[in-house]
């Protein structure tokens, strides 16, 4: 996994899904996408300097599956911090891959998501 800050409120987290992450259609399994988004929420928040204790937990995570994720190609979670309060962090993002069509500049969107973390000491 690779984590890269992209400004003060956004970060990019990357994995490369393998065959073991596939569903029966040989695409990235939806459960892997959801788990990756959850991990990306924490990775992005910590990378961007949000103070969170060891007992921080996910209290809400919602995902909308938009397209099939391709195996053996980088899958990026683009995560944005929406709001940081004393007890909660609100985030949103999307899972993207390189364009599927040659000549396209738009990323291939696999899913969009939003989540909320409860800070714990």
XYZ file of N, CA and C in Angstrom:
363
model
N 0.854 -1.170 0.000
C 0.000 0.000 0.000
C 0.896 1.228 0.000
N 0.513 2.204 -0.792
C 1.243 3.467 -0.883
C 0.296 4.609 -0.537
N 0.785 5.553 0.284
C -0.027 6.698 0.701
C 0.694 7.971 0.298
N -0.032 8.883 -0.338
C 0.566 10.130 -0.797
C -0.375 11.293 -0.511
N 0.098 12.290 0.299
C -0.740 13.477 0.496
C -0.874 14.244 -0.810
N -2.010 14.878 -0.993
C -2.270 15.644 -2.208
C -2.930 16.951 -1.775
N -2.157 17.820 -1.159
C -2.703 19.046 -0.595
C -2.927 18.885 0.897
N -3.643 19.844 1.488
C -3.866 19.831 2.937
C -5.024 18.949 3.374
N -5.975 18.709 2.475
C -7.167 17.952 2.884
C -7.424 16.701 2.052
N -6.540 16.366 1.137
C -6.744 15.164 0.326
C -5.490 14.298 0.298
N -5.717 13.000 0.127
C -4.617 12.045 0.021
C -5.028 10.926 -0.926
N -4.022 10.266 -1.474
C -4.238 9.137 -2.382
C -3.586 7.906 -1.757
N -4.373 6.844 -1.660
C -3.889 5.576 -1.117
C -3.991 4.551 -2.238
N -2.918 3.765 -2.452
C -2.893 2.855 -3.607
C -2.615 1.417 -3.194
N -3.355 0.506 -3.826
C -3.057 -0.921 -3.762
C -3.092 -1.457 -5.195
N -2.554 -2.649 -5.371
C -2.669 -3.338 -6.661
C -3.385 -4.659 -6.383
N -4.681 -4.738 -6.715
C -5.441 -5.959 -6.434
C -4.944 -7.132 -7.278
N -4.877 -8.286 -6.630
C -4.392 -9.503 -7.282
C -5.542 -10.492 -7.472
N -5.240 -11.615 -8.078
C -6.242 -12.656 -8.344
C -6.977 -13.058 -7.060
N -6.265 -13.111 -5.927
C -6.901 -13.511 -4.662
C -7.955 -12.505 -4.197
N -8.001 -11.326 -4.813
C -8.983 -10.293 -4.474
C -10.169 -10.291 -5.438
N -10.296 -11.337 -6.256
C -11.304 -11.334 -7.322
C -12.632 -11.950 -6.895
N -13.657 -11.590 -7.663
C -14.962 -12.235 -7.527
C -15.081 -13.284 -8.633
N -16.254 -13.872 -8.793
C -16.424 -14.920 -9.807
C -16.334 -14.396 -11.236
N -16.468 -13.085 -11.422
C -16.369 -12.487 -12.759
C -14.947 -11.997 -13.056
N -13.992 -12.344 -12.190
C -12.590 -11.922 -12.338
C -12.410 -10.411 -12.298
N -13.226 -9.750 -11.509
C -13.060 -8.333 -11.198
C -12.730 -8.230 -9.712
N -12.398 -7.018 -9.254
C -12.137 -6.819 -7.832
C -13.433 -7.061 -7.053
N -13.366 -7.897 -6.036
C -14.536 -8.225 -5.213
C -15.003 -6.980 -4.464
N -16.308 -6.787 -4.363
C -16.865 -5.628 -3.674
C -16.445 -5.536 -2.216
N -16.287 -6.676 -1.561
C -15.844 -6.680 -0.170
C -14.431 -6.138 -0.023
N -13.586 -6.426 -1.002
C -12.220 -5.882 -1.007
C -12.285 -4.375 -1.181
N -13.133 -3.909 -2.085
C -13.278 -2.464 -2.308
C -13.718 -1.761 -1.028
N -14.685 -2.340 -0.325
C -15.189 -1.738 0.908
C -14.114 -1.742 1.995
N -13.413 -2.854 2.149
C -12.346 -2.929 3.152
C -11.223 -1.944 2.832
N -10.872 -1.831 1.556
C -9.831 -0.888 1.148
C -10.248 0.546 1.453
N -11.499 0.886 1.186
C -11.984 2.240 1.488
C -11.879 2.522 2.984
N -12.223 1.548 3.817
C -12.138 1.726 5.266
C -10.692 1.969 5.695
N -9.780 1.177 5.193
C -8.360 1.360 5.509
C -7.882 2.714 5.009
N -8.323 3.106 3.820
C -7.906 4.381 3.228
C -8.375 5.575 4.056
N -9.545 5.481 4.691
C -10.014 6.564 5.559
C -8.992 6.836 6.657
N -8.546 5.782 7.324
C -7.570 5.919 8.410
C -6.211 6.373 7.886
N -5.752 5.757 6.797
C -4.439 6.097 6.247
C -4.380 7.556 5.824
N -5.413 8.022 5.158
C -5.444 9.413 4.703
C -5.502 10.373 5.883
N -6.369 10.089 6.851
C -6.503 10.978 8.011
C -5.180 11.100 8.760
N -4.507 9.989 8.982
C -3.222 10.030 9.696
C -2.161 10.740 8.872
N -2.113 10.469 7.583
C -1.126 11.112 6.709
C -1.318 12.615 6.676
N -2.558 13.063 6.768
C -2.855 14.493 6.713
C -2.819 15.163 8.086
N -2.352 14.428 9.094
C -2.110 15.032 10.397
C -3.282 15.102 11.348
N -4.341 14.352 11.081
C -5.474 14.331 12.006
C -5.059 13.544 13.253
N -5.217 14.152 14.421
C -4.853 13.495 15.678
C -5.922 12.471 16.048
N -5.527 11.197 16.013
C -6.449 10.111 16.351
C -5.731 9.147 17.281
N -6.416 8.709 18.319
C -5.837 7.753 19.248
C -5.984 6.325 18.752
N -5.428 5.373 19.521
C -5.461 3.964 19.110
C -6.857 3.342 19.132
N -7.808 4.002 19.766
C -9.168 3.458 19.830
C -10.115 4.114 18.830
N -9.581 4.797 17.847
C -10.414 5.400 16.804
C -11.089 4.287 16.002
N -12.372 4.460 15.723
C -13.139 3.428 15.019
C -13.984 4.050 13.906
N -14.334 3.228 12.949
C -15.272 3.624 11.901
C -16.682 3.501 12.462
N -17.452 4.591 12.406
C -18.842 4.523 12.876
C -19.833 4.553 11.713
N -19.361 4.933 10.528
C -20.225 4.930 9.349
C -19.356 4.803 8.110
N -19.770 3.944 7.194
C -19.093 3.816 5.903
C -20.140 3.423 4.878
N -20.295 4.258 3.869
C -21.272 4.016 2.816
C -20.546 3.986 1.479
N -20.883 3.018 0.638
C -20.219 2.903 -0.659
C -21.241 2.703 -1.764
N -21.014 3.387 -2.867
C -21.816 3.212 -4.066
C -20.900 2.599 -5.128
N -21.216 1.389 -5.559
C -20.414 0.703 -6.569
C -20.817 1.220 -7.944
N -19.840 1.724 -8.687
C -20.108 2.392 -9.958
C -19.642 1.558 -11.148
N -18.490 0.911 -11.027
C -17.937 0.141 -12.135
C -17.086 -0.999 -11.613
N -16.725 -1.909 -12.488
C -15.918 -3.064 -12.103
C -14.454 -2.672 -11.964
N -13.836 -3.107 -10.869
C -12.405 -2.888 -10.676
C -11.613 -3.964 -11.395
N -10.529 -3.556 -12.031
C -9.697 -4.485 -12.790
C -8.552 -5.011 -11.925
N -8.269 -6.299 -12.063
C -7.178 -6.924 -11.329
C -5.829 -6.545 -11.932
N -4.788 -6.632 -11.106
C -3.398 -6.417 -11.527
C -3.129 -5.024 -12.071
N -3.986 -4.067 -11.734
C -3.779 -2.661 -12.090
C -3.948 -1.832 -10.827
N -3.171 -0.746 -10.669
C -3.307 0.077 -9.464
C -4.750 0.536 -9.248
N -5.177 0.440 -7.995
C -6.493 0.917 -7.570
C -6.238 1.995 -6.524
N -6.649 3.212 -6.814
C -6.397 4.352 -5.937
C -7.652 4.760 -5.192
N -7.477 5.052 -3.907
C -8.530 5.678 -3.108
C -8.152 7.144 -2.989
N -8.952 8.008 -3.578
C -8.760 9.454 -3.452
C -9.651 9.895 -2.298
N -9.043 10.301 -1.184
C -9.783 10.587 0.046
C -9.671 12.064 0.396
N -10.800 12.653 0.754
C -10.855 14.062 1.150
C -11.434 14.171 2.555
N -10.785 14.982 3.384
C -11.336 15.276 4.705
C -12.368 16.377 4.531
N -13.597 16.085 4.894
C -14.690 17.048 4.776
C -14.731 17.943 6.005
N -14.590 17.321 7.190
C -14.614 18.093 8.435
C -13.934 17.295 9.536
N -13.202 17.997 10.378
C -12.529 17.396 11.524
C -13.010 18.112 12.785
N -13.689 17.384 13.672
C -14.171 17.973 14.921
C -13.409 17.353 16.091
N -13.776 17.725 17.290
C -13.099 17.204 18.479
C -13.217 15.683 18.574
N -14.374 15.137 18.218
C -14.616 13.705 18.387
C -14.812 12.926 17.088
N -15.089 13.611 15.982
C -15.402 12.923 14.727
C -14.603 13.485 13.555
N -14.334 12.617 12.578
C -13.733 13.034 11.311
C -14.668 12.560 10.204
N -15.076 13.473 9.336
C -15.948 13.158 8.204
C -15.095 13.158 6.941
N -15.190 12.082 6.157
C -14.382 11.946 4.951
C -15.239 11.454 3.795
N -14.741 11.672 2.580
C -15.403 11.128 1.390
C -14.322 10.829 0.358
N -14.695 10.025 -0.619
C -13.702 9.710 -1.634
C -14.263 8.837 -2.731
N -13.351 8.373 -3.546
C -13.729 7.456 -4.620
C -12.564 6.533 -4.924
N -12.896 5.355 -5.427
C -11.897 4.399 -5.884
C -11.802 4.535 -7.390
N -10.587 4.725 -7.888
C -10.403 4.948 -9.325
C -9.246 4.114 -9.858
N -9.310 3.845 -11.150
C -8.223 3.209 -11.885
C -7.973 4.011 -13.148
N -6.884 3.678 -13.829
C -6.568 4.348 -15.088
C -7.724 4.154 -16.065
N -7.888 5.092 -17.003
C -8.981 4.961 -17.981
C -8.946 3.609 -18.694
N -10.116 3.041 -18.900
C -10.214 1.755 -19.591
C -10.055 1.918 -21.096
N -10.503 3.066 -21.615
C -10.435 3.308 -23.053
C -9.178 4.105 -23.393
N -8.494 3.698 -24.432
C -7.314 4.427 -24.888
C -7.719 5.833 -25.318
N -6.912 6.811 -24.942
C -7.178 8.187 -25.327
C -8.086 8.944 -24.380
N -8.632 8.272 -23.374
C -9.514 8.945 -22.417
C -8.690 9.559 -21.296
N -9.069 10.757 -20.877
C -8.396 11.421 -19.762
C -9.118 11.193 -18.441
N -10.338 10.729 -18.498
C -11.133 10.530 -17.286
C -10.779 9.198 -16.634
N -10.596 9.202 -15.308
C -10.305 7.932 -14.640
C -11.519 7.007 -14.679
N -11.251 5.724 -14.575
C -12.313 4.719 -14.468
C -12.752 4.693 -13.007
N -13.977 5.107 -12.724
C -14.472 5.153 -11.348
C -15.053 3.792 -10.979
N -14.505 3.208 -9.925
C -14.962 1.913 -9.435
C -16.058 2.106 -8.387
N -15.873 3.083 -7.489
C -16.854 3.317 -6.425
C -16.660 4.699 -5.829
N -17.714 5.205 -5.219
C -17.602 6.413 -4.400
C -17.999 6.011 -2.983
N -17.469 6.738 -1.997
C -17.744 6.366 -0.614
C -17.679 7.580 0.300
N -18.286 7.440 1.461
C -18.167 8.447 2.513
C -18.118 7.708 3.837
N -17.434 8.312 4.794
C -17.294 7.652 6.079
C -17.116 8.637 7.215
N -17.272 8.117 8.416
C -17.114 8.921 9.618
C -16.318 8.098 10.626
N -15.273 8.710 11.176
C -14.447 8.067 12.188
C -14.693 8.740 13.531
N -14.806 7.941 14.584
C -14.925 8.475 15.945
C -13.558 8.355 16.594
N -13.012 9.492 16.996
C -11.689 9.515 17.615
C -11.752 8.882 18.998
N -10.730 8.110 19.305
C -10.651 7.474 20.612
C -9.237 7.522 21.143
N -9.105 7.761 22.423
C -7.790 7.910 23.040
C -7.087 6.643 23.345
